[in-house]
């Protein structure tokens, strides 16, 4: 698949080159962050855009509408966006070169100590970059690197949620303490009022005024 980054300011773009005739198209796209401070065009997004315009992906290569029409006319193999048929019923497997590419990229994006992907990467993002099946990435990652423990972005979001829950519990507990203290104070004032009313009745208003207490 011939996708080339276009550097410069402004809207993110990439150049897509037909692997058959060399025809070029410029398309707007997102860029993905790779290890080593490298930004690469989002191949999955670009592929979807181009196939929507009549292009086709054939064995990891992009064919423009003209080359795709010629390919179909000559009876060549159809696009590989779906698994190729296998008369023996066996699942399609990655080539050695594809396995090496998956291993190399996993070395940079998977943290074997934390047993999770770094930043926001997943099996799917690795597969998109390399143009392979996510199941291949998952199998190699599980066998040689570690389990699918999510990624740093997910772990960070969960950590922030837990911290927020702790803060909310602390606020709720403090509010409950303040409410209990207020209720206790009101109860004490109520008792004092009853006692004062009893004294008023016992000694009379005149004696209270004489003592300097409002009747």
Backbone as numpy.savetxt, mean C-alpha at the origin, in Angstrom:
# Nx Ny Nz CAx CAy CAz Cx Cy Cz
10.24 -6.24 -23.88 9.39 -5.06 -23.88 10.27 -3.82 -23.88
10.21 -2.96 -24.91 11.09 -1.81 -25.03 10.41 -0.56 -24.48
10.67 -0.26 -23.23 10.14 0.93 -22.59 11.32 1.73 -22.07
11.43 2.97 -22.50 12.58 3.79 -22.13 12.12 5.03 -21.37
12.81 5.33 -20.29 12.47 6.50 -19.48 12.80 7.78 -20.24
12.00 8.81 -20.02 12.26 10.14 -20.58 12.55 11.06 -19.41
13.78 11.55 -19.32 14.18 12.39 -18.20 13.80 13.84 -18.48
13.65 14.60 -17.40 13.34 16.01 -17.54 12.17 16.39 -16.67
11.94 17.68 -16.54 10.85 18.18 -15.71 9.54 18.09 -16.46
8.46 18.26 -15.71 7.14 18.22 -16.33 6.44 16.89 -16.08
5.49 16.56 -16.95 4.70 15.35 -16.81 5.59 14.12 -17.01
5.42 13.11 -16.15 6.19 11.87 -16.29 5.80 11.16 -17.58
6.79 10.86 -18.40 6.53 10.19 -19.67 7.55 9.10 -19.91
7.23 8.23 -20.86 8.15 7.18 -21.26 7.99 6.95 -22.76
9.06 6.44 -23.37 9.02 6.13 -24.81 8.84 4.63 -24.98
7.82 4.25 -25.74 7.52 2.83 -26.00 7.92 2.52 -27.44
8.75 1.49 -27.62 9.27 1.13 -28.93 8.74 -0.24 -29.34
8.17 -0.34 -30.53 7.70 -1.62 -31.05 8.91 -2.53 -31.27
8.85 -3.73 -30.72 9.96 -4.67 -30.87 9.98 -5.31 -32.25
8.95 -5.00 -33.06 8.91 -5.55 -34.41 9.50 -4.61 -35.45
8.92 -3.40 -35.53 9.35 -2.48 -36.58 10.09 -1.25 -36.07
10.12 -1.04 -34.75 10.82 0.10 -34.19 9.97 1.35 -34.06
8.69 1.24 -34.34 7.80 2.40 -34.20 7.82 2.88 -32.76
7.84 4.20 -32.55 7.91 4.76 -31.21 6.65 5.54 -30.87
6.25 5.45 -29.60 5.14 6.22 -29.07 5.57 6.78 -27.72
5.13 8.00 -27.38 5.39 8.59 -26.08 4.10 8.56 -25.29
4.17 8.07 -24.04 2.98 7.90 -23.21 3.26 8.44 -21.81
2.25 9.06 -21.22 2.37 9.51 -19.83 2.22 8.30 -18.91
2.96 8.31 -17.79 2.91 7.14 -16.90 3.46 7.51 -15.52
3.22 6.63 -14.58 3.83 6.75 -13.25 5.24 6.17 -13.29
6.05 6.55 -12.30 7.38 5.97 -12.16 7.45 5.23 -10.81
8.15 4.11 -10.79 8.30 3.30 -9.59 9.73 3.43 -9.04
9.84 3.47 -7.70 11.14 3.62 -7.05 11.79 2.25 -6.90
12.98 2.12 -7.44 13.74 0.87 -7.35 14.95 1.08 -6.43
15.59 0.01 -5.97 16.78 0.15 -5.11 17.87 0.99 -5.76
18.64 1.68 -4.93 19.73 2.50 -5.46 19.26 3.84 -5.97
18.11 4.33 -5.45 17.56 5.63 -5.87 17.29 5.68 -7.37
16.81 4.59 -7.91 16.50 4.52 -9.34 14.99 4.56 -9.53
14.54 5.40 -10.45 13.12 5.50 -10.78 12.91 4.94 -12.19
11.98 4.01 -12.34 11.74 3.39 -13.63 10.27 3.55 -14.00
9.95 3.59 -15.29 8.55 3.70 -15.71 7.74 2.50 -15.21
6.47 2.74 -14.90 5.56 1.67 -14.45 5.17 0.84 -15.67
5.89 -0.28 -15.87 5.68 -1.11 -17.06 4.27 -1.66 -17.14
3.70 -2.04 -16.00 2.35 -2.58 -16.01 1.33 -1.56 -16.49
1.44 -0.33 -16.02 0.53 0.72 -16.43 0.69 1.03 -17.92
1.96 1.10 -18.36 2.22 1.39 -19.77 1.67 0.28 -20.66
1.87 -0.96 -20.24 1.39 -2.10 -21.03 -0.12 -2.04 -21.20
-0.83 -1.69 -20.10 -2.29 -1.61 -20.19 -2.72 -0.48 -21.13
-2.01 0.64 -21.08 -2.35 1.75 -21.97 -2.14 1.38 -23.43
-1.01 0.75 -23.70 -0.69 0.44 -25.09 -1.60 -0.65 -25.66
-1.90 -1.66 -24.87 -2.82 -2.70 -25.37 -4.20 -2.12 -25.60
-4.57 -1.09 -24.82 -5.84 -0.42 -25.04 -5.85 0.36 -26.35
-4.67 0.66 -26.89 -4.57 1.38 -28.16 -4.29 0.44 -29.33
-4.47 -0.85 -29.11 -4.30 -1.80 -30.20 -2.95 -2.49 -30.25
-2.04 -2.15 -29.35 -0.77 -2.84 -29.29 -0.98 -4.20 -28.63
0.02 -5.06 -28.72 -0.09 -6.39 -28.11 1.23 -6.79 -27.48
1.14 -7.51 -26.36 2.33 -8.04 -25.71 2.49 -9.50 -26.14
3.63 -9.81 -26.74 3.89 -11.16 -27.24 5.24 -11.64 -26.69
5.20 -12.62 -25.80 6.42 -13.17 -25.21 7.31 -12.07 -24.62
6.68 -11.16 -23.87 7.43 -10.10 -23.22 7.83 -8.95 -24.13
7.37 -8.95 -25.37 7.70 -7.88 -26.32 6.41 -7.18 -26.74
6.54 -5.88 -27.05 5.39 -5.11 -27.49 5.37 -5.00 -29.01
4.21 -5.25 -29.59 4.04 -5.12 -31.04 3.01 -4.03 -31.31
3.34 -3.12 -32.23 2.41 -2.08 -32.62 1.23 -2.72 -33.38
0.13 -1.99 -33.61 -1.02 -2.57 -34.30 -0.67 -3.18 -35.66
0.24 -2.52 -36.40 0.61 -3.04 -37.72 1.33 -4.38 -37.62
2.31 -4.47 -36.72 3.05 -5.72 -36.54 2.16 -6.82 -35.97
1.22 -6.44 -35.12 0.31 -7.44 -34.54 -0.60 -8.01 -35.62
-1.05 -7.14 -36.56 -1.89 -7.63 -37.66 -1.11 -8.61 -38.54
0.17 -8.30 -38.81 1.00 -9.20 -39.61 1.22 -10.52 -38.88
1.43 -10.43 -37.56 1.67 -11.64 -36.77 0.46 -12.57 -36.83
-0.72 -11.99 -36.68 -1.92 -12.81 -36.72 -2.14 -13.40 -38.12
-1.81 -12.60 -39.13 -2.00 -13.08 -40.50 -1.11 -14.27 -40.83
0.07 -14.31 -40.24 0.98 -15.42 -40.51 0.80 -16.59 -39.56
-0.19 -16.48 -38.64 -0.51 -17.61 -37.76 0.47 -17.82 -36.64
1.18 -16.75 -36.21 2.14 -16.91 -35.11 1.40 -17.04 -33.80
2.16 -17.37 -32.72 1.57 -17.58 -31.40 0.88 -16.32 -30.92
-0.26 -16.48 -30.29 -1.01 -15.33 -29.78 -0.32 -14.73 -28.56
-0.84 -13.56 -28.15 -0.27 -12.84 -27.01 -0.17 -13.72 -25.78
0.87 -13.47 -25.00 1.11 -14.33 -23.83 0.55 -13.73 -22.55
-0.43 -12.83 -22.67 -1.03 -12.30 -21.44 -1.79 -13.38 -20.69
-2.17 -14.47 -21.37 -2.75 -15.64 -20.71 -1.78 -16.79 -20.86
-1.74 -17.74 -19.91 -0.81 -18.85 -19.99 -0.99 -19.66 -21.27
0.12 -20.02 -21.91 0.05 -20.80 -23.14 -0.49 -22.19 -22.85
-1.20 -22.75 -23.83 -1.74 -24.09 -23.66 -0.61 -25.10 -23.62
-0.81 -26.14 -22.85 0.21 -27.18 -22.70 -0.47 -28.53 -22.82
-0.16 -29.28 -23.85 -0.83 -30.55 -24.05 -0.61 -31.53 -22.91
0.49 -31.38 -22.16 0.75 -32.29 -21.05 0.07 -31.84 -19.76
-0.57 -30.66 -19.78 -1.26 -30.15 -18.60 -0.32 -29.55 -17.57
0.96 -29.37 -17.88 1.92 -28.82 -16.92 1.85 -27.29 -16.94
2.07 -26.67 -15.78 2.05 -25.22 -15.71 3.31 -24.64 -16.34
3.15 -23.47 -16.97 4.29 -22.81 -17.58 5.25 -22.35 -16.50
6.55 -22.54 -16.72 7.58 -22.21 -15.73 8.50 -21.13 -16.28
9.12 -20.33 -15.38 10.06 -19.29 -15.83 11.33 -19.91 -16.39
11.93 -19.19 -17.31 13.21 -19.63 -17.86 14.32 -19.37 -16.84
15.51 -19.89 -17.09 16.63 -19.65 -16.18 16.95 -18.16 -16.10
16.88 -17.51 -17.26 17.17 -16.07 -17.27 16.14 -15.31 -16.43
14.87 -15.69 -16.54 13.84 -15.03 -15.75 14.02 -15.30 -14.26
14.42 -16.51 -13.92 14.68 -16.83 -12.52 15.81 -15.97 -11.97
16.88 -15.79 -12.77 18.00 -14.97 -12.32 17.56 -13.52 -12.12
16.73 -13.00 -13.04 16.25 -11.63 -12.93 15.41 -11.45 -11.66
14.56 -12.44 -11.38 13.73 -12.37 -10.18 14.60 -12.39 -8.93
15.59 -13.29 -8.91 16.49 -13.39 -7.76 17.25 -12.08 -7.56
17.76 -11.50 -8.65 18.55 -10.27 -8.55 17.71 -9.13 -7.98
16.45 -9.00 -8.45 15.61 -7.90 -7.98 15.18 -8.13 -6.53
14.90 -9.38 -6.18 14.53 -9.68 -4.80 15.66 -9.35 -3.83
16.89 -9.53 -4.26 18.04 -9.19 -3.41 17.98 -7.73 -2.97
17.46 -6.88 -3.83 17.44 -5.46 -3.52 16.19 -4.98 -2.81
15.07 -5.68 -2.97 13.81 -5.16 -2.44 13.24 -5.96 -1.27
13.85 -7.13 -0.95 13.31 -7.95 0.14 14.28 -7.95 1.31
13.75 -7.68 2.52 14.54 -7.65 3.75 14.44 -9.02 4.42
15.50 -9.82 4.31 15.46 -11.18 4.87 15.46 -11.18 6.40
15.98 -10.13 7.01 15.98 -10.06 8.48 14.57 -9.81 9.01
13.89 -8.82 8.43 12.52 -8.50 8.86 11.49 -9.42 8.22
11.93 -10.19 7.21 11.06 -11.11 6.46 9.86 -10.38 5.87
10.17 -9.31 5.13 9.14 -8.56 4.44 9.81 -7.71 3.36
9.01 -7.18 2.45 9.53 -6.30 1.41 9.88 -4.94 1.99
10.87 -4.29 1.38 11.20 -2.93 1.76 10.22 -1.97 1.09
10.01 -0.83 1.72 9.14 0.23 1.20 7.78 -0.37 0.80
7.31 -0.09 -0.42 5.97 -0.54 -0.79 5.95 -1.68 -1.78
7.08 -2.40 -1.94 7.12 -3.46 -2.93 6.35 -4.70 -2.49
5.91 -5.48 -3.50 5.20 -6.74 -3.28 5.60 -7.71 -4.38
5.09 -8.94 -4.30 5.32 -9.89 -5.39 4.81 -9.31 -6.71
3.68 -8.62 -6.65 3.06 -8.07 -7.86 3.92 -6.97 -8.48
4.51 -6.09 -7.66 5.32 -5.00 -8.23 6.60 -5.54 -8.85
7.19 -6.55 -8.22 8.38 -7.18 -8.79 8.04 -7.82 -10.13
6.89 -8.52 -10.18 6.46 -9.16 -11.42 6.21 -8.14 -12.52
5.63 -6.97 -12.14 5.35 -5.93 -13.13 6.63 -5.40 -13.75
7.61 -5.13 -12.91 8.88 -4.58 -13.40 9.55 -5.54 -14.38
9.51 -6.83 -14.07 10.21 -7.82 -14.89 9.35 -8.40 -15.99
8.05 -8.12 -15.97 7.16 -8.67 -16.99 6.97 -10.17 -16.86
6.91 -10.66 -15.61 6.74 -12.09 -15.37 5.47 -12.30 -14.54
5.19 -13.56 -14.24 3.99 -13.88 -13.48 4.25 -13.72 -11.98
3.31 -13.10 -11.24 3.49 -12.93 -9.79 3.71 -14.26 -9.06
3.09 -15.33 -9.56 3.26 -16.63 -8.91 4.70 -17.11 -8.95
5.42 -16.78 -10.01 6.84 -17.16 -10.11 7.64 -16.42 -9.04
7.33 -15.13 -8.89 8.04 -14.32 -7.89 7.76 -14.87 -6.49
6.49 -15.18 -6.21 6.11 -15.69 -4.89 6.82 -17.01 -4.58
6.92 -17.88 -5.58 7.56 -19.19 -5.37 9.05 -19.03 -5.05
9.74 -18.19 -5.82 11.18 -17.99 -5.60 11.43 -17.24 -4.31
10.61 -16.23 -4.03 10.76 -15.47 -2.79 10.57 -16.37 -1.57
9.55 -17.24 -1.60 9.28 -18.12 -0.47 10.38 -19.16 -0.29
10.96 -19.63 -1.39 11.97 -20.69 -1.32 13.34 -20.17 -0.89
13.72 -18.96 -1.33 15.09 -18.50 -1.12 15.23 -17.27 -0.22
14.13 -16.56 0.05 14.26 -15.31 0.80 13.44 -15.31 2.10
12.17 -15.60 2.01 11.35 -15.59 3.22 9.87 -15.52 2.88
9.00 -15.49 3.91 7.56 -15.49 3.69 7.04 -14.16 3.20
5.78 -14.15 2.83 5.13 -12.92 2.40 4.69 -12.16 3.65
5.63 -11.40 4.20 5.36 -10.66 5.44 4.91 -9.24 5.21
4.35 -8.96 4.02 3.93 -7.59 3.73 5.13 -6.74 3.32
5.07 -5.44 3.65 6.19 -4.55 3.35 6.29 -3.45 4.39
7.32 -2.61 4.27 7.55 -1.58 5.27 6.40 -0.58 5.33
5.78 -0.27 4.19 4.69 0.69 4.19 3.51 0.16 5.01
3.20 -1.13 4.83 2.10 -1.73 5.59 2.44 -1.77 7.07
3.69 -2.19 7.38 4.11 -2.26 8.78 4.06 -0.88 9.43
4.49 0.14 8.69 4.45 1.49 9.23 3.03 1.96 9.50
2.11 1.64 8.57 0.72 2.03 8.75 0.11 1.33 9.96
0.44 0.04 10.13 -0.07 -0.69 11.29 0.49 -0.11 12.59
1.77 0.27 12.56 2.38 0.89 13.76 1.70 2.20 14.11
1.40 3.01 13.09 0.72 4.29 13.35 -0.69 4.07 13.89
-1.38 3.04 13.36 -2.72 2.73 13.86 -2.68 2.29 15.32
-1.68 1.44 15.67 -1.56 1.00 17.06 -1.27 2.17 18.00
-0.39 3.07 17.55 -0.07 4.25 18.37 -1.30 5.13 18.56
-2.09 5.29 17.49 -3.31 6.09 17.58 -4.31 5.45 18.54
-4.42 4.11 18.48 -5.33 3.41 19.40 -4.90 3.61 20.84
-3.56 3.55 21.10 -3.07 3.78 22.46 -3.40 5.19 22.94
-3.21 6.18 22.05 -3.51 7.57 22.41 -5.01 7.75 22.72
-5.85 7.10 21.89 -7.29 7.22 22.09 -7.71 6.58 23.41
-7.09 5.42 23.76 -7.41 4.79 25.04 -6.99 5.67 26.20
-5.80 6.30 26.07 -5.31 7.18 27.14 -6.25 8.37 27.33
-6.71 8.96 26.22 -7.64 10.09 26.31 -8.95 9.67 26.96
-9.46 8.48 26.56 -10.71 7.98 27.12 -10.58 7.72 28.62
-9.43 7.16 29.04 -9.21 6.88 30.47 -9.12 8.18 31.27
-8.44 9.19 30.71 -8.32 10.47 31.40 -9.69 11.14 31.51
-10.49 11.06 30.44 -11.84 11.64 30.48 -12.69 10.94 31.53
-12.54 9.63 31.65 -13.31 8.87 32.65 -12.90 9.29 34.06
-11.58 9.49 34.29 -11.11 9.93 35.61 -11.66 11.31 35.96
-11.63 12.22 34.99 -12.14 13.57 35.23 -13.64 13.55 35.50
-14.37 12.70 34.79 -15.81 12.60 35.00 -16.12 12.06 36.40
-15.34 11.04 36.82 -15.54 10.47 38.15 -15.27 11.51 39.23
-14.20 12.32 39.03 -13.87 13.36 40.01 -14.96 14.41 40.07
-15.52 14.78 38.92 -16.59 15.78 38.89 -17.84 15.26 39.59
-18.16 13.98 39.32 -19.34 13.39 39.96 -19.17 13.33 41.48
-17.93 13.02 41.95 -17.67 12.98 43.38 -17.85 14.37 43.99
-17.36 15.39 43.28 -17.48 16.76 43.78 -18.93 17.19 43.87
-19.72 16.83 42.84 -21.14 17.16 42.86 -21.85 16.48 44.02
-21.47 15.23 44.28 -22.09 14.50 45.40 -21.76 15.18 46.72
-20.51 15.64 46.90 -20.12 16.32 48.13 -20.89 17.62 48.30
-21.05 18.37 47.18 -21.81 19.63 47.24 -23.26 19.37 47.59
-23.80 18.28 47.06 -25.19 17.94 47.36 -25.37 17.64 48.84
-24.39 16.91 49.42 -24.45 16.61 50.86 -24.38 17.89 51.69
-23.49 18.80 51.28 -23.35 20.07 52.01 -24.63 20.90 51.93
-25.28 20.88 50.78 -26.52 21.64 50.61 -27.61 21.08 51.54
-27.69 19.75 51.61 -28.69 19.12 52.49 -28.41 19.50 53.95
-27.13 19.48 54.33 -26.76 19.82 55.70 -27.08 21.27 56.02
-26.82 22.17 55.03 -27.11 23.58 55.23 -28.61 23.82 55.37
-29.39 23.12 54.56 -30.85 23.25 54.64 -31.34 22.79 56.02
-30.74 21.73 56.54 -31.13 21.21 57.86 -30.83 22.23 58.96
-29.65 22.89 58.82 -29.26 23.89 59.83 -30.20 25.08 59.77
-30.58 25.51 58.56 -31.50 26.65 58.40 -32.82 26.37 59.12
-33.28 25.17 58.91 -34.57 24.82 59.54 -34.42 24.78 61.06
-33.27 24.30 61.57 -33.09 24.12 63.00 -32.93 25.44 63.75
-32.18 26.38 63.20 -31.88 27.61 63.94 -32.71 28.80 63.48
-33.26 28.71 62.28 -34.08 29.80 61.79 -33.29 30.84 61.03
-33.94 31.58 60.15 -33.26 32.59 59.32 -32.62 33.70 60.12
-33.28 34.12 61.22 -32.73 35.25 61.98 -31.37 34.90 62.59
-31.26 33.70 63.14 -29.99 33.30 63.75 -28.89 33.17 62.70
-29.26 32.73 61.50 -28.27 32.61 60.42 -27.76 33.98 60.01
-28.70 34.95 59.88 -28.27 36.31 59.50 -27.35 36.91 60.56
-27.67 36.62 61.78 -26.86 37.13 62.85 -25.46 36.52 62.85
-25.41 35.27 62.41 -24.11 34.58 62.32 -23.37 34.90 61.03
-24.01 35.70 60.16 -23.35 36.07 58.90 -23.53 35.05 57.80
-24.53 34.18 57.89 -24.80 33.17 56.88 -26.07 33.54 56.15
-26.06 33.51 54.82 -27.26 33.87 54.06 -28.35 32.88 54.32
-29.55 33.39 54.52 -30.68 32.51 54.82 -31.20 31.87 53.56
